[in-house]
Amino acid sequence: MRLFSLPTLLTAALGLASSSDALKILMGNDDGFGSGNLRELYKLLKAAGHEVLIVAPAQQQSGKGGTVIWSTTANLTLPSQYSIVPAGSPSVGRDPSDPSIWYYDGTPAACTFVALDYVLPLYYPSWHGTADLFLAGPNYGTNLGAFVMGLSGTVGATFAAISRSIPGIALSASNPSVPYFNVTGPGHPAALAAHAAFTVVTSFITNSPKDQAILPLGYGVNVNIPPLTNSTLPPVVKTRLTGNANTDIAVYNATTGLFDWDNISPPAAGINAAYNGDTSLPGETWVVAGGGIGVSVFTMDFSAPENEYTEAVYGKVEGLVGKGAKGAGYSKRMVEERMRKRGVMLSGRDGGVGV
Ligand SMILES: *[C@@H]1O[C@H](CO)[C@@H](O)[C@H](O)[C@H]1NC(C)=O
Ligand SMILES: *[C@@H]1O[C@H](CO)[C@@H](O)[C@H](O)[C@H]1NC(C)=O
Ligand SMILES: *[C@@H]1O[C@H](CO)[C@@H](O)[C@H](O)[C@H]1NC(C)=O
Ligand SMILES: *[C@@H]1O[C@H](CO)[C@@H](O)[C@H](O)[C@H]1NC(C)=O
């Protein structure tokens, strides 16, 4: 009789870990490569049999959105986060204690590109310059509503990956920051956040047929996790970005003469205008406030849907359209022709550009 180890049975039950199901997963974040949340999720994914690589900022880089800022020096001028590597180390490099954990001294989106165009082609040729899945976080603090799509580095790093045809999931939790070496065990808030994130991510993986992308081209997912005190998974809810979502106000302090931000209350109408997708879904902000895990699906396509509003807006340039534009080869027929010629763009899974 063949005996199976308990881990084998568990991973078999999860439908994972036969090596053919193992994915190449690239991870990033904006809290820095020493984040407890990031490394707890990394450990769970590796234990499940995936090939996992982290390329994350050398320092904390929250609130940088999708901005791409490169290091201006080839060596770190300061020690990295938690002094994991000293000043003078190369601006891109490995954690001395784990060769699969890389840092780069740039913004979250810059880290994604450095991963795809430098780290992967030079050090991991079998990845062919791409990954099966990109995961950011879990972030310290939630990223809720469309305003954070431009503001959050967690989302910015994810956008960068999705723009390069990699399915991307931005993960955000509600626990405070903790260095990886201070996560005390499976009951620690960082471990609980990582476990909840792992459960959601695993559902996406196990429900994707083999050899099929985890998400359609240009799609991303925004997952937000409420505060957790135990390992029981809170209700997972299909949500949308709009609905009770926040945007910022500038708060002036006359004593200091300085501004700071706060959430606007009641929520602003502009950030909550709902045009795309299933408008009957609850907003992620509302669901997470109620203790649920919000799972919102978004696409890279910011274009407005085809409706009377959009038509009216286009109508305002109608007088210009057809004068220069048609002559310049942008008639509907010409556009269709060009799209057909660029068909390869739609096949997805671009390789890296190489170094
Ligand atoms: C910068 O890093 C390189 C390795 O990439 C190293 O050879 C060099 O000595 C470093 N320079 C300084 C000033 O630390
Ligand atoms: C890590 O834990 C130690 C011991 O509790 C504490 O002194 C230290 O401040 C913590 N480090 C950080 C960066 O939170
Ligand atoms: C786990 O945490 C949730 C949310 O804080 C709480 O409602 C639930 O009662 C807890 N379960 C146990 C078994 O402690
Ligand atoms: C303005 O700043 C001062 C100095 O930091 C602080 O003591 C005060 O509480 C602030 N006022 C408000 C309204 O936040």
mmCIF file of N, CA, C and O in Angstrom, residues 220-303:
data_model
loop_
_atom_site.group_PDB
_atom_site.id
_atom_site.type_symbol
_atom_site.label_atom_id
_atom_site.label_comp_id
_atom_site.label_asym_id
_atom_site.label_seq_id
_atom_site.Cartn_x
_atom_site.Cartn_y
_atom_site.Cartn_z
ATOM 1 N N GLY A 220 -7.391 42.620 -14.219
ATOM 2 C CA GLY A 220 -6.754 42.559 -12.919
ATOM 3 C C GLY A 220 -7.810 42.382 -11.839
ATOM 4 O O GLY A 220 -9.011 42.520 -12.092
ATOM 5 N N VAL A 221 -7.345 42.065 -10.647
ATOM 6 C CA VAL A 221 -8.258 41.876 -9.512
ATOM 7 C C VAL A 221 -7.723 42.670 -8.330
ATOM 8 O O VAL A 221 -6.515 42.685 -8.082
ATOM 9 N N ASN A 222 -8.619 43.353 -7.640
ATOM 10 C CA ASN A 222 -8.270 44.107 -6.447
ATOM 11 C C ASN A 222 -8.916 43.405 -5.246
ATOM 12 O O ASN A 222 -10.138 43.356 -5.150
ATOM 13 N N VAL A 223 -8.082 42.845 -4.372
ATOM 14 C CA VAL A 223 -8.579 42.093 -3.206
ATOM 15 C C VAL A 223 -8.274 42.887 -1.943
ATOM 16 O O VAL A 223 -7.138 43.333 -1.742
ATOM 17 N N ASN A 224 -9.278 43.101 -1.121
ATOM 18 C CA ASN A 224 -9.085 43.818 0.148
ATOM 19 C C ASN A 224 -9.586 42.975 1.309
ATOM 20 O O ASN A 224 -10.687 42.420 1.256
ATOM 21 N N ILE A 225 -8.755 42.915 2.341
ATOM 22 C CA ILE A 225 -8.994 42.019 3.475
ATOM 23 C C ILE A 225 -9.226 42.861 4.735
ATOM 24 O O ILE A 225 -8.422 43.753 5.043
ATOM 25 N N PRO A 226 -10.301 42.601 5.468
ATOM 26 C CA PRO A 226 -10.579 43.380 6.690
ATOM 27 C C PRO A 226 -9.648 42.953 7.822
ATOM 28 O O PRO A 226 -8.884 41.996 7.667
ATOM 29 N N PRO A 227 -9.687 43.653 8.963
ATOM 30 C CA PRO A 227 -8.880 43.210 10.112
ATOM 31 C C PRO A 227 -9.238 41.773 10.488
ATOM 32 O O PRO A 227 -10.407 41.402 10.467
ATOM 33 N N LEU A 228 -8.216 40.976 10.802
ATOM 34 C CA LEU A 228 -8.435 39.559 11.140
ATOM 35 C C LEU A 228 -7.883 39.286 12.535
ATOM 36 O O LEU A 228 -6.816 39.792 12.894
ATOM 37 N N THR A 229 -8.601 38.484 13.315
ATOM 38 C CA THR A 229 -8.095 38.100 14.636
ATOM 39 C C THR A 229 -7.893 36.599 14.727
ATOM 40 O O THR A 229 -7.371 36.092 15.716
ATOM 41 N N ASN A 230 -8.334 35.875 13.722
ATOM 42 C CA ASN A 230 -8.149 34.418 13.719
ATOM 43 C C ASN A 230 -8.100 33.931 12.276
ATOM 44 O O ASN A 230 -8.256 34.720 11.340
ATOM 45 N N SER A 231 -7.913 32.631 12.093
ATOM 46 C CA SER A 231 -7.688 32.115 10.738
ATOM 47 C C SER A 231 -8.986 31.761 10.009
ATOM 48 O O SER A 231 -8.942 31.223 8.905
ATOM 49 N N THR A 232 -10.146 32.048 10.623
ATOM 50 C CA THR A 232 -11.403 31.806 9.913
ATOM 51 C C THR A 232 -11.526 32.810 8.770
ATOM 52 O O THR A 232 -11.378 34.017 8.987
ATOM 53 N N LEU A 233 -11.770 32.303 7.560
ATOM 54 C CA LEU A 233 -11.857 33.205 6.417
ATOM 55 C C LEU A 233 -13.159 34.000 6.500
ATOM 56 O O LEU A 233 -14.241 33.424 6.600
ATOM 57 N N PRO A 234 -13.087 35.338 6.466
ATOM 58 C CA PRO A 234 -14.315 36.143 6.436
ATOM 59 C C PRO A 234 -15.074 35.879 5.139
ATOM 60 O O PRO A 234 -14.505 35.316 4.199
ATOM 61 N N PRO A 235 -16.350 36.288 5.078
ATOM 62 C CA PRO A 235 -17.088 36.100 3.827
ATOM 63 C C PRO A 235 -16.363 36.776 2.664
ATOM 64 O O PRO A 235 -15.910 37.908 2.802
ATOM 65 N N VAL A 236 -16.240 36.057 1.555
ATOM 66 C CA VAL A 236 -15.624 36.623 0.348
ATOM 67 C C VAL A 236 -16.764 37.118 -0.540
ATOM 68 O O VAL A 236 -17.714 36.369 -0.808
ATOM 69 N N VAL A 237 -16.700 38.393 -0.942
ATOM 70 C CA VAL A 237 -17.821 39.022 -1.647
ATOM 71 C C VAL A 237 -17.356 39.561 -2.991
ATOM 72 O O VAL A 237 -16.294 40.189 -3.091
ATOM 73 N N LYS A 238 -18.140 39.294 -4.021
ATOM 74 C CA LYS A 238 -17.882 39.905 -5.336
ATOM 75 C C LYS A 238 -18.266 41.369 -5.242
ATOM 76 O O LYS A 238 -19.420 41.696 -4.931
ATOM 77 N N THR A 239 -17.304 42.255 -5.481
ATOM 78 C CA THR A 239 -17.541 43.682 -5.290
ATOM 79 C C THR A 239 -17.207 44.464 -6.551
ATOM 80 O O THR A 239 -16.674 43.922 -7.517
ATOM 81 N N ARG A 240 -17.483 45.787 -6.502
ATOM 82 C CA ARG A 240 -17.065 46.692 -7.563
ATOM 83 C C ARG A 240 -16.307 47.856 -6.932
ATOM 84 O O ARG A 240 -16.345 48.050 -5.727
ATOM 85 N N LEU A 241 -15.568 48.583 -7.770
ATOM 86 C CA LEU A 241 -14.730 49.655 -7.236
ATOM 87 C C LEU A 241 -15.574 50.810 -6.698
ATOM 88 O O LEU A 241 -15.227 51.431 -5.701
ATOM 89 N N THR A 242 -16.664 51.123 -7.362
ATOM 90 C CA THR A 242 -17.484 52.257 -6.945
ATOM 91 C C THR A 242 -18.526 51.831 -5.912
ATOM 92 O O THR A 242 -18.920 50.672 -5.857
ATOM 93 N N GLY A 243 -18.961 52.815 -5.128
ATOM 94 C CA GLY A 243 -19.957 52.570 -4.084
ATOM 95 C C GLY A 243 -19.342 52.859 -2.739
ATOM 96 O O GLY A 243 -18.479 52.120 -2.278
ATOM 97 N N ASN A 244 -19.721 53.974 -2.109
ATOM 98 C CA ASN A 244 -19.168 54.404 -0.811
ATOM 99 C C ASN A 244 -17.661 54.615 -0.840
ATOM 100 O O ASN A 244 -17.012 54.602 0.206
ATOM 101 N N ALA A 245 -17.105 54.771 -2.020
ATOM 102 C CA ALA A 245 -15.647 54.887 -2.122
ATOM 103 C C ALA A 245 -15.183 56.298 -1.761
ATOM 104 O O ALA A 245 -15.907 57.272 -1.954
ATOM 105 N N ASN A 246 -13.976 56.359 -1.256
ATOM 106 C CA ASN A 246 -13.407 57.635 -0.816
ATOM 107 C C ASN A 246 -12.553 58.280 -1.898
ATOM 108 O O ASN A 246 -12.002 57.612 -2.764
ATOM 109 N N THR A 247 -12.442 59.599 -1.782
ATOM 110 C CA THR A 247 -11.363 60.316 -2.438
ATOM 111 C C THR A 247 -10.816 61.274 -1.380
ATOM 112 O O THR A 247 -11.312 61.285 -0.250
ATOM 113 N N ASP A 248 -9.786 62.031 -1.722
ATOM 114 C CA ASP A 248 -9.124 62.857 -0.700
ATOM 115 C C ASP A 248 -9.682 64.278 -0.631
ATOM 116 O O ASP A 248 -10.233 64.790 -1.610
ATOM 117 N N ILE A 249 -9.499 64.900 0.511
ATOM 118 C CA ILE A 249 -9.609 66.348 0.633
ATOM 119 C C ILE A 249 -8.270 66.852 1.184
ATOM 120 O O ILE A 249 -7.534 66.098 1.843
ATOM 121 N N ALA A 250 -7.968 68.118 0.888
ATOM 122 C CA ALA A 250 -6.769 68.757 1.441
ATOM 123 C C ALA A 250 -7.165 69.456 2.736
ATOM 124 O O ALA A 250 -8.091 70.267 2.748
ATOM 125 N N VAL A 251 -6.514 69.109 3.825
ATOM 126 C CA VAL A 251 -6.807 69.714 5.132
ATOM 127 C C VAL A 251 -5.662 70.655 5.498
ATOM 128 O O VAL A 251 -4.509 70.230 5.612
ATOM 129 N N TYR A 252 -6.019 71.949 5.656
ATOM 130 C CA TYR A 252 -5.002 72.967 5.945
ATOM 131 C C TYR A 252 -4.871 73.156 7.452
ATOM 132 O O TYR A 252 -5.866 73.278 8.159
ATOM 133 N N ASN A 253 -3.641 73.154 7.941
ATOM 134 C CA ASN A 253 -3.379 73.420 9.352
ATOM 135 C C ASN A 253 -2.743 74.809 9.449
ATOM 136 O O ASN A 253 -1.596 75.003 9.035
ATOM 137 N N ALA A 254 -3.518 75.773 10.011
ATOM 138 C CA ALA A 254 -3.066 77.166 10.035
ATOM 139 C C ALA A 254 -1.855 77.349 10.953
ATOM 140 O O ALA A 254 -1.069 78.275 10.764
ATOM 141 N N THR A 255 -1.700 76.459 11.934
ATOM 142 C CA THR A 255 -0.553 76.571 12.843
ATOM 143 C C THR A 255 0.744 76.265 12.116
ATOM 144 O O THR A 255 1.731 76.988 12.219
ATOM 145 N N THR A 256 0.723 75.162 11.362
ATOM 146 C CA THR A 256 1.953 74.734 10.685
ATOM 147 C C THR A 256 2.053 75.316 9.281
ATOM 148 O O THR A 256 3.129 75.319 8.677
ATOM 149 N N GLY A 257 0.917 75.774 8.740
ATOM 150 C CA GLY A 257 0.912 76.244 7.354
ATOM 151 C C GLY A 257 1.025 75.107 6.354
ATOM 152 O O GLY A 257 1.350 75.321 5.184
ATOM 153 N N LEU A 258 0.750 73.878 6.805
ATOM 154 C CA LEU A 258 0.915 72.698 5.942
ATOM 155 C C LEU A 258 -0.431 72.034 5.658
ATOM 156 O O LEU A 258 -1.381 72.184 6.425
ATOM 157 N N PHE A 259 -0.448 71.288 4.574
ATOM 158 C CA PHE A 259 -1.633 70.515 4.216
ATOM 159 C C PHE A 259 -1.411 69.035 4.545
ATOM 160 O O PHE A 259 -0.296 68.537 4.508
ATOM 161 N N ASP A 260 -2.502 68.368 4.824
ATOM 162 C CA ASP A 260 -2.496 66.903 4.896
ATOM 163 C C ASP A 260 -3.793 66.432 4.242
ATOM 164 O O ASP A 260 -4.678 67.235 3.955
ATOM 165 N N TRP A 261 -3.892 65.131 4.034
ATOM 166 C CA TRP A 261 -5.097 64.609 3.385
ATOM 167 C C TRP A 261 -6.036 64.009 4.425
ATOM 168 O O TRP A 261 -5.632 63.639 5.525
ATOM 169 N N ASP A 262 -7.294 63.922 4.044
ATOM 170 C CA ASP A 262 -8.261 63.141 4.807
ATOM 171 C C ASP A 262 -9.258 62.591 3.798
ATOM 172 O O ASP A 262 -9.276 63.019 2.644
ATOM 173 N N ASN A 263 -10.082 61.632 4.244
ATOM 174 C CA ASN A 263 -11.151 61.143 3.387
ATOM 175 C C ASN A 263 -12.279 62.163 3.380
ATOM 176 O O ASN A 263 -12.508 62.834 4.388
ATOM 177 N N ILE A 264 -12.949 62.274 2.243
ATOM 178 C CA ILE A 264 -14.083 63.189 2.161
ATOM 179 C C ILE A 264 -15.334 62.474 2.679
ATOM 180 O O ILE A 264 -15.507 61.279 2.453
ATOM 181 N N SER A 265 -16.148 63.231 3.421
ATOM 182 C CA SER A 265 -17.366 62.640 3.964
ATOM 183 C C SER A 265 -18.489 63.670 3.874
ATOM 184 O O SER A 265 -18.295 64.804 4.302
ATOM 185 N N PRO A 266 -19.669 63.339 3.354
ATOM 186 C CA PRO A 266 -19.995 62.042 2.737
ATOM 187 C C PRO A 266 -19.179 61.820 1.460
ATOM 188 O O PRO A 266 -18.629 62.765 0.926
ATOM 189 N N PRO A 267 -19.138 60.543 1.003
ATOM 190 C CA PRO A 267 -18.347 60.219 -0.194
ATOM 191 C C PRO A 267 -18.720 61.104 -1.386
ATOM 192 O O PRO A 267 -19.876 61.453 -1.558
ATOM 193 N N ALA A 268 -17.721 61.470 -2.174
ATOM 194 C CA ALA A 268 -17.941 62.321 -3.349
ATOM 195 C C ALA A 268 -18.654 61.533 -4.450
ATOM 196 O O ALA A 268 -18.501 60.314 -4.562
ATOM 197 N N ALA A 269 -19.430 62.284 -5.252
ATOM 198 C CA ALA A 269 -20.193 61.636 -6.324
ATOM 199 C C ALA A 269 -19.280 61.200 -7.473
ATOM 200 O O ALA A 269 -19.469 60.132 -8.061
ATOM 201 N N GLY A 270 -18.274 62.008 -7.781
ATOM 202 C CA GLY A 270 -17.454 61.730 -8.963
ATOM 203 C C GLY A 270 -16.750 60.392 -8.891
ATOM 204 O O GLY A 270 -16.723 59.642 -9.873
ATOM 205 N N ILE A 271 -16.218 60.077 -7.732
ATOM 206 C CA ILE A 271 -15.457 58.843 -7.585
ATOM 207 C C ILE A 271 -16.401 57.625 -7.528
ATOM 208 O O ILE A 271 -15.955 56.484 -7.623
ATOM 209 N N ASN A 272 -17.699 57.900 -7.362
ATOM 210 C CA ASN A 272 -18.662 56.802 -7.238
ATOM 211 C C ASN A 272 -19.600 56.663 -8.430
ATOM 212 O O ASN A 272 -20.555 55.886 -8.379
ATOM 213 N N ALA A 273 -19.344 57.420 -9.490
ATOM 214 C CA ALA A 273 -20.150 57.266 -10.700
ATOM 215 C C ALA A 273 -19.938 55.860 -11.252
ATOM 216 O O ALA A 273 -18.803 55.439 -11.444
ATOM 217 N N ALA A 274 -21.016 55.130 -11.454
ATOM 218 C CA ALA A 274 -20.915 53.731 -11.877
ATOM 219 C C ALA A 274 -21.426 53.564 -13.296
ATOM 220 O O ALA A 274 -22.615 53.764 -13.555
ATOM 221 N N TYR A 275 -20.533 53.219 -14.211
ATOM 222 C CA TYR A 275 -20.919 53.036 -15.613
ATOM 223 C C TYR A 275 -20.594 51.640 -16.135
ATOM 224 O O TYR A 275 -21.253 51.153 -17.025
ATOM 225 N N ASN A 276 -19.529 51.063 -15.598
ATOM 226 C CA ASN A 276 -19.046 49.797 -16.153
ATOM 227 C C ASN A 276 -19.402 48.630 -15.256
ATOM 228 O O ASN A 276 -19.513 48.781 -14.033
ATOM 229 N N GLY A 277 -19.505 47.478 -15.853
ATOM 230 C CA GLY A 277 -19.674 46.253 -15.080
ATOM 231 C C GLY A 277 -21.055 46.142 -14.465
ATOM 232 O O GLY A 277 -21.986 46.853 -14.836
ATOM 233 N N ASP A 278 -21.155 45.233 -13.503
ATOM 234 C CA ASP A 278 -22.430 44.946 -12.840
ATOM 235 C C ASP A 278 -22.639 45.974 -11.732
ATOM 236 O O ASP A 278 -22.050 45.885 -10.658
ATOM 237 N N THR A 279 -23.506 46.962 -11.994
ATOM 238 C CA THR A 279 -23.699 48.049 -11.023
ATOM 239 C C THR A 279 -24.537 47.606 -9.828
ATOM 240 O O THR A 279 -24.725 48.376 -8.894
ATOM 241 N N SER A 280 -25.027 46.373 -9.834
ATOM 242 C CA SER A 280 -25.785 45.897 -8.669
ATOM 243 C C SER A 280 -24.862 45.312 -7.599
ATOM 244 O O SER A 280 -25.288 45.044 -6.480
ATOM 245 N N LEU A 281 -23.580 45.123 -7.944
ATOM 246 C CA LEU A 281 -22.649 44.583 -6.939
ATOM 247 C C LEU A 281 -22.395 45.640 -5.860
ATOM 248 O O LEU A 281 -22.372 46.834 -6.152
ATOM 249 N N PRO A 282 -22.150 45.213 -4.603
ATOM 250 C CA PRO A 282 -21.825 46.186 -3.560
ATOM 251 C C PRO A 282 -20.413 46.739 -3.748
ATOM 252 O O PRO A 282 -19.530 46.062 -4.265
ATOM 253 N N GLY A 283 -20.207 47.977 -3.315
ATOM 254 C CA GLY A 283 -18.880 48.590 -3.388
ATOM 255 C C GLY A 283 -17.922 47.910 -2.421
ATOM 256 O O GLY A 283 -18.307 47.512 -1.312
ATOM 257 N N GLU A 284 -16.659 47.798 -2.833
ATOM 258 C CA GLU A 284 -15.666 47.118 -1.983
ATOM 259 C C GLU A 284 -15.439 47.868 -0.663
ATOM 260 O O GLU A 284 -15.206 47.241 0.379
ATOM 261 N N THR A 285 -15.533 49.206 -0.690
ATOM 262 C CA THR A 285 -15.318 49.995 0.531
ATOM 263 C C THR A 285 -16.337 49.595 1.600
ATOM 264 O O THR A 285 -15.999 49.379 2.771
ATOM 265 N N TRP A 286 -17.575 49.467 1.173
ATOM 266 C CA TRP A 286 -18.675 49.126 2.071
ATOM 267 C C TRP A 286 -18.524 47.691 2.605
ATOM 268 O O TRP A 286 -18.689 47.431 3.793
ATOM 269 N N VAL A 287 -18.165 46.785 1.723
ATOM 270 C CA VAL A 287 -18.063 45.364 2.104
ATOM 271 C C VAL A 287 -16.931 45.155 3.119
ATOM 272 O O VAL A 287 -17.094 44.457 4.127
ATOM 273 N N VAL A 288 -15.778 45.788 2.881
ATOM 274 C CA VAL A 288 -14.638 45.590 3.788
ATOM 275 C C VAL A 288 -14.931 46.248 5.148
ATOM 276 O O VAL A 288 -14.572 45.702 6.197
ATOM 277 N N ALA A 289 -15.637 47.386 5.133
ATOM 278 C CA ALA A 289 -16.028 48.027 6.401
ATOM 279 C C ALA A 289 -16.926 47.096 7.216
ATOM 280 O O ALA A 289 -16.913 47.123 8.451
ATOM 281 N N GLY A 290 -17.688 46.254 6.534
ATOM 282 C CA GLY A 290 -18.575 45.309 7.207
ATOM 283 C C GLY A 290 -17.902 43.997 7.562
ATOM 284 O O GLY A 290 -18.557 43.070 8.044
ATOM 285 N N GLY A 291 -16.611 43.863 7.298
ATOM 286 C CA GLY A 291 -15.888 42.660 7.705
ATOM 287 C C GLY A 291 -15.740 41.612 6.621
ATOM 288 O O GLY A 291 -15.282 40.505 6.894
ATOM 289 N N GLY A 292 -16.117 41.915 5.397
ATOM 290 C CA GLY A 292 -15.966 40.956 4.302
ATOM 291 C C GLY A 292 -14.673 41.185 3.532
ATOM 292 O O GLY A 292 -14.035 42.237 3.655
ATOM 293 N N ILE A 293 -14.278 40.172 2.758
ATOM 294 C CA ILE A 293 -13.163 40.323 1.818
ATOM 295 C C ILE A 293 -13.767 40.743 0.483
ATOM 296 O O ILE A 293 -14.628 40.045 -0.063
ATOM 297 N N GLY A 294 -13.339 41.904 -0.034
ATOM 298 C CA GLY A 294 -13.844 42.375 -1.319
ATOM 299 C C GLY A 294 -12.967 41.885 -2.457
ATOM 300 O O GLY A 294 -11.745 41.970 -2.377
ATOM 301 N N VAL A 295 -13.608 41.350 -3.488
ATOM 302 C CA VAL A 295 -12.885 40.910 -4.690
ATOM 303 C C VAL A 295 -13.477 41.673 -5.872
ATOM 304 O O VAL A 295 -14.591 41.388 -6.305
ATOM 305 N N SER A 296 -12.759 42.688 -6.353
ATOM 306 C CA SER A 296 -13.230 43.510 -7.477
ATOM 307 C C SER A 296 -12.413 43.195 -8.715
ATOM 308 O O SER A 296 -11.185 43.073 -8.643
ATOM 309 N N VAL A 297 -13.082 43.077 -9.827
ATOM 310 C CA VAL A 297 -12.422 42.785 -11.099
ATOM 311 C C VAL A 297 -12.371 44.073 -11.918
ATOM 312 O O VAL A 297 -13.371 44.784 -12.009
ATOM 313 N N PHE A 298 -11.188 44.384 -12.446
ATOM 314 C CA PHE A 298 -11.059 45.588 -13.266
ATOM 315 C C PHE A 298 -10.310 45.249 -14.549
ATOM 316 O O PHE A 298 -9.763 44.149 -14.685
ATOM 317 N N THR A 299 -10.306 46.188 -15.476
ATOM 318 C CA THR A 299 -9.514 45.998 -16.693
ATOM 319 C C THR A 299 -8.635 47.222 -16.909
ATOM 320 O O THR A 299 -8.857 48.276 -16.323
ATOM 321 N N MET A 300 -7.639 47.068 -17.758
ATOM 322 C CA MET A 300 -6.764 48.181 -18.123
ATOM 323 C C MET A 300 -7.504 49.217 -18.958
ATOM 324 O O MET A 300 -7.007 50.313 -19.166
ATOM 325 N N ASP A 301 -8.662 48.850 -19.488
ATOM 326 C CA ASP A 301 -9.358 49.692 -20.455
ATOM 327 C C ASP A 301 -10.169 50.774 -19.743
ATOM 328 O O ASP A 301 -11.251 50.521 -19.236
ATOM 329 N N PHE A 302 -9.599 51.981 -19.706
ATOM 330 C CA PHE A 302 -10.268 53.110 -19.044
ATOM 331 C C PHE A 302 -11.357 53.723 -19.927
ATOM 332 O O PHE A 302 -12.068 54.614 -19.472
ATOM 333 N N SER A 303 -11.457 53.284 -21.165
ATOM 334 C CA SER A 303 -12.401 53.907 -22.098
ATOM 335 C C SER A 303 -13.824 53.837 -21.547
ATOM 336 O O SER A 303 -14.220 52.848 -20.941
#
